[in-house]
PDB file of C-alpha atoms in Angstrom:
ATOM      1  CA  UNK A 206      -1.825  43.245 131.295  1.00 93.00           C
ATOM      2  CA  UNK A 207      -5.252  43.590 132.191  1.00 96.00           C
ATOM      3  CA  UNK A 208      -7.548  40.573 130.537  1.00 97.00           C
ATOM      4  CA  UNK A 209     -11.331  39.904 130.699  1.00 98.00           C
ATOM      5  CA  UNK A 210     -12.942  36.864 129.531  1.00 98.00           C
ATOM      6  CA  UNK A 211     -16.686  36.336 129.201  1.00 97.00           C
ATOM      7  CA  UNK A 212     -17.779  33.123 129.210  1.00 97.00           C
ATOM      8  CA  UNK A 213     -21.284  31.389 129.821  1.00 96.00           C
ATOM      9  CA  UNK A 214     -23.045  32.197 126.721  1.00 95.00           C
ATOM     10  CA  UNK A 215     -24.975  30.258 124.119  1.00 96.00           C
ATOM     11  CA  UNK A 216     -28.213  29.429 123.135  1.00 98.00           C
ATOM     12  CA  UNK A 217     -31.361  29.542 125.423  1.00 98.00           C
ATOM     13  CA  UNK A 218     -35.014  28.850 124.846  1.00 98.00           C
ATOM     14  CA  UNK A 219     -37.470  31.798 125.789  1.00 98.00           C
ATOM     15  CA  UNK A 220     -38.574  32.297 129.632  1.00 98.00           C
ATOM     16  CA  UNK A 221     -34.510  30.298 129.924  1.00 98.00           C
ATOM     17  CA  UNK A 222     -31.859  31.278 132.527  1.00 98.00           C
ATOM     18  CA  UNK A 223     -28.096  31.642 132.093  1.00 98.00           C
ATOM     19  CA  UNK A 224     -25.068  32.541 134.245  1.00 98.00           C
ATOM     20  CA  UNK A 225     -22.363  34.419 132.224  1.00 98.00           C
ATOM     21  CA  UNK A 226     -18.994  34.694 134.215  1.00 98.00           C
ATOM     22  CA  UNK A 227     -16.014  37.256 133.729  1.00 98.00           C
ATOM     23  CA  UNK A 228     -12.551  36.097 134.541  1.00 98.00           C
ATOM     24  CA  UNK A 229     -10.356  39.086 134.926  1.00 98.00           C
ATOM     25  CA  UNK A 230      -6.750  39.978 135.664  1.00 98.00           C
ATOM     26  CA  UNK A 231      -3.748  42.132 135.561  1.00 97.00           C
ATOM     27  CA  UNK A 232      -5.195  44.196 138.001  1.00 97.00           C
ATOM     28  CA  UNK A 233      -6.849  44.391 141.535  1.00 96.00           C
ATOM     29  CA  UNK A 234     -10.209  43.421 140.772  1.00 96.00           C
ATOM     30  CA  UNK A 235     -11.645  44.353 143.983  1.00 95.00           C
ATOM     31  CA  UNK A 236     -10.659  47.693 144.149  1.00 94.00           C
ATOM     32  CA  UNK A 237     -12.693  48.550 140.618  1.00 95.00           C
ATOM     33  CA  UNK A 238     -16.122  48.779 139.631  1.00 95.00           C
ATOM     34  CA  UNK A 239     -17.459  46.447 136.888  1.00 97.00           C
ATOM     35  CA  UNK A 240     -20.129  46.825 134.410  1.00 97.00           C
ATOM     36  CA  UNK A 241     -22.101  44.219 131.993  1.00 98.00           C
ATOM     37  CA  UNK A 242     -22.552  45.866 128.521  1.00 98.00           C
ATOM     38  CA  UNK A 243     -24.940  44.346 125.334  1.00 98.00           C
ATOM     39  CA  UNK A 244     -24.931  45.036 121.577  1.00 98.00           C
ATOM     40  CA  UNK A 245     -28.081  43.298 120.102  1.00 98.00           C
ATOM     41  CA  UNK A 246     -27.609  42.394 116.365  1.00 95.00           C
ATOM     42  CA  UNK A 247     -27.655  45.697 113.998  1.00 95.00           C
ATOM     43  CA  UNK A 248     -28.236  47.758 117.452  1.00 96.00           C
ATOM     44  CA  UNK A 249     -25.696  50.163 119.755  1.00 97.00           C
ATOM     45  CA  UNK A 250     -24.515  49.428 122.722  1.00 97.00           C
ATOM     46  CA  UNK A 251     -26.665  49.373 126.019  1.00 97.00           C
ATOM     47  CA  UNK A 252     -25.665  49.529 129.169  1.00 96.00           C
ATOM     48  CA  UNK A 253     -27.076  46.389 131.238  1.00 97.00           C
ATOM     49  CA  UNK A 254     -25.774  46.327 134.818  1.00 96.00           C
ATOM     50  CA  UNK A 255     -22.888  47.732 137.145  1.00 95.00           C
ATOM     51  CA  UNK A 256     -22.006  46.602 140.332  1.00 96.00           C
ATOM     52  CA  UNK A 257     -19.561  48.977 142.910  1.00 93.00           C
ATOM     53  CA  UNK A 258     -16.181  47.559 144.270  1.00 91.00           C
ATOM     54  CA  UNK A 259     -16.519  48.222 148.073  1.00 79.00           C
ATOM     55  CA  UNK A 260     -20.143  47.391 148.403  1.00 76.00           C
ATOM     56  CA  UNK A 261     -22.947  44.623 146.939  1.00 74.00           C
ATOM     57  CA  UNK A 262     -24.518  48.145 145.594  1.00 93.00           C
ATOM     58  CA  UNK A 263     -25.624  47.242 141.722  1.00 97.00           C
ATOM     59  CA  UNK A 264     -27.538  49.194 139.206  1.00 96.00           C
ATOM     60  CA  UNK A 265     -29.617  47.994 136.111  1.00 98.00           C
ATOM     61  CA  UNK A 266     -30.804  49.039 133.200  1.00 98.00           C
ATOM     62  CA  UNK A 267     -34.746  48.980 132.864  1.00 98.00           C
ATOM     63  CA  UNK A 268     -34.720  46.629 130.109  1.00 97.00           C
ATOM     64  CA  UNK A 269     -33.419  43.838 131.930  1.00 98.00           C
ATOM     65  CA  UNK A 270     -34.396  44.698 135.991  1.00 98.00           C
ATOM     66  CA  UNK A 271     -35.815  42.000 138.206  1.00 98.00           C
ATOM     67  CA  UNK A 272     -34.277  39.205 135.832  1.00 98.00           C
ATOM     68  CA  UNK A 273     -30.445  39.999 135.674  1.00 98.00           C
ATOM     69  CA  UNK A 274     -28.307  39.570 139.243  1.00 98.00           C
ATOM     70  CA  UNK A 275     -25.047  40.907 138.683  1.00 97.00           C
ATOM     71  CA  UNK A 276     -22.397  40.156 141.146  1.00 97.00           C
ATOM     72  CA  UNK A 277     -19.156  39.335 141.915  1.00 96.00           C
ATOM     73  CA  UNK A 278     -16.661  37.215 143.659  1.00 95.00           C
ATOM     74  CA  UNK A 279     -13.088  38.823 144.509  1.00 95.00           C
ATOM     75  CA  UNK A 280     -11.286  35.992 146.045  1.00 95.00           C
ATOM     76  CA  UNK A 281     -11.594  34.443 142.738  1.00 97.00           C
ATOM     77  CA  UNK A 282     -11.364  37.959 140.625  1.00 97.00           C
ATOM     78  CA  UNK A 283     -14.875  36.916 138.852  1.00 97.00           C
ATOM     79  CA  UNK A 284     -17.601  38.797 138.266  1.00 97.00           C
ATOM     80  CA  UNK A 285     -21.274  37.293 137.259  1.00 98.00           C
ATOM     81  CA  UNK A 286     -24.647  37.893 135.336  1.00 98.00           C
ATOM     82  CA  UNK A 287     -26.925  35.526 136.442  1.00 98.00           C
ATOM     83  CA  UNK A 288     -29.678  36.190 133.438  1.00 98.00           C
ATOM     84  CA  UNK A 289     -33.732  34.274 134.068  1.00 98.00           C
ATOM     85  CA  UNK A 290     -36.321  35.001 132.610  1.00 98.00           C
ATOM     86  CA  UNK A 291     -34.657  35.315 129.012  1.00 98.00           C
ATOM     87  CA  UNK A 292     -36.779  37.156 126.058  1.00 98.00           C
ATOM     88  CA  UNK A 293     -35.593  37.374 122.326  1.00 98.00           C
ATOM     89  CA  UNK A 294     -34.519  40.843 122.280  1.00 97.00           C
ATOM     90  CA  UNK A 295     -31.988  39.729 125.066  1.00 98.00           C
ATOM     91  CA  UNK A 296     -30.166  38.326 121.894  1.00 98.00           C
ATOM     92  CA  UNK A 297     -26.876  40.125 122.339  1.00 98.00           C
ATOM     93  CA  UNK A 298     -23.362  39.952 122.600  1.00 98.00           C
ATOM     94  CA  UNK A 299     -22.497  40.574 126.327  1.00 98.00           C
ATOM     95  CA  UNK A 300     -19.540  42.271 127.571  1.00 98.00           C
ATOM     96  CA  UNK A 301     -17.311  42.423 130.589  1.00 98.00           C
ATOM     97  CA  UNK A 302     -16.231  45.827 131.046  1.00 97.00           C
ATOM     98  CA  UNK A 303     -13.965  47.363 134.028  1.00 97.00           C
ATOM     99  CA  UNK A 304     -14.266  51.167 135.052  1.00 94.00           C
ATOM    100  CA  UNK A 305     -11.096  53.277 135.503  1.00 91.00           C
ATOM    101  CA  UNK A 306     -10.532  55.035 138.897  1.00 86.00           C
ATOM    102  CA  UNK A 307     -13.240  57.790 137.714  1.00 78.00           C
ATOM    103  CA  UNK A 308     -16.220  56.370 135.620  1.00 79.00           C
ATOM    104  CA  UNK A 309     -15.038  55.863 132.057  1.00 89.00           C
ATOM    105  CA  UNK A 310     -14.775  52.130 130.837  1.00 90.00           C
ATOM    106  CA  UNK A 311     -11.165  51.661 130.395  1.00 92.00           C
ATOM    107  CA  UNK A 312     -11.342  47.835 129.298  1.00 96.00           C
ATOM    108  CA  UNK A 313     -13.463  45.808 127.675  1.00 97.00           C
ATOM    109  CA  UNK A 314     -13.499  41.989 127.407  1.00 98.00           C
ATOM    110  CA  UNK A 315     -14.110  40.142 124.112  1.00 97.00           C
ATOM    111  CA  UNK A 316     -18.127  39.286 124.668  1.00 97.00           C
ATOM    112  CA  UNK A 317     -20.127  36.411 124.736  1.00 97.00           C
ATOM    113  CA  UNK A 318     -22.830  35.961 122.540  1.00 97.00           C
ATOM    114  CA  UNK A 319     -26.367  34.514 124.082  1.00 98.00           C
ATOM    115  CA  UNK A 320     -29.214  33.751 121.211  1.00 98.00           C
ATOM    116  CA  UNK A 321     -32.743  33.489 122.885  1.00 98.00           C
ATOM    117  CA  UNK A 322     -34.676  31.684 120.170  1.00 97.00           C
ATOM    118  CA  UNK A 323     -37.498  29.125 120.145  1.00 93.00           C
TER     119      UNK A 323
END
């Protein structure tokens, strides 16, 4: 059974950092691509960040490049946001998401919710 669980989130101060992690399993972790997905409070979803299986290749979303990292560890089937520079409309709940063998999202992780808030 594949799983994903986010965990990392909480709240953070303005101009903060955090590090959300994704355990996953029930599946070869390295052989798939992984994505970071958001859903702001009365918003849609928005894509934030992939990263490929066989290379450190990564891709981000406007909104959030040069302050999210996303990358991954596959001796320890993790993957990794490493958020700085927080602002409030980061305010989302963030999810762990792994693509199928073509480029639909075939499984999604609960989410973790960050609050940037003075």
């Amino acid at each position: 059974e594949v799983q994903l669980v986010e965990s990392g989130g909480g709240l953070v101060q303005p101009g903060g950092s955090l590090r959300l992690s994704c355990a996953a399993s029930g599946f070869t972790f390295s052989r798939y691509g992984m994505t970071w997905v958001r859903q702001a409070p009365g918003k849609g979803l928005e894509w934030v960040s992939l990263i490929y299986s066989g290379t450190s290749i990564t891709s981000y979303a406007d909104s959030v490049k040069g302050r999210f990292t996303v990358s991954r560890d596959n001796a320890r089937n993790t993957l990794y946001l490493q958020m700085n520079s927080l602002k409030l409309e980061d305010t989302a709940v963030y999810y762990c998401v792994k693509y199928g063998d073509g480029y639909s999202m075939d499984f999604w992780g609960k989410g973790t919710l960050i609050t940037v808030s003075s």
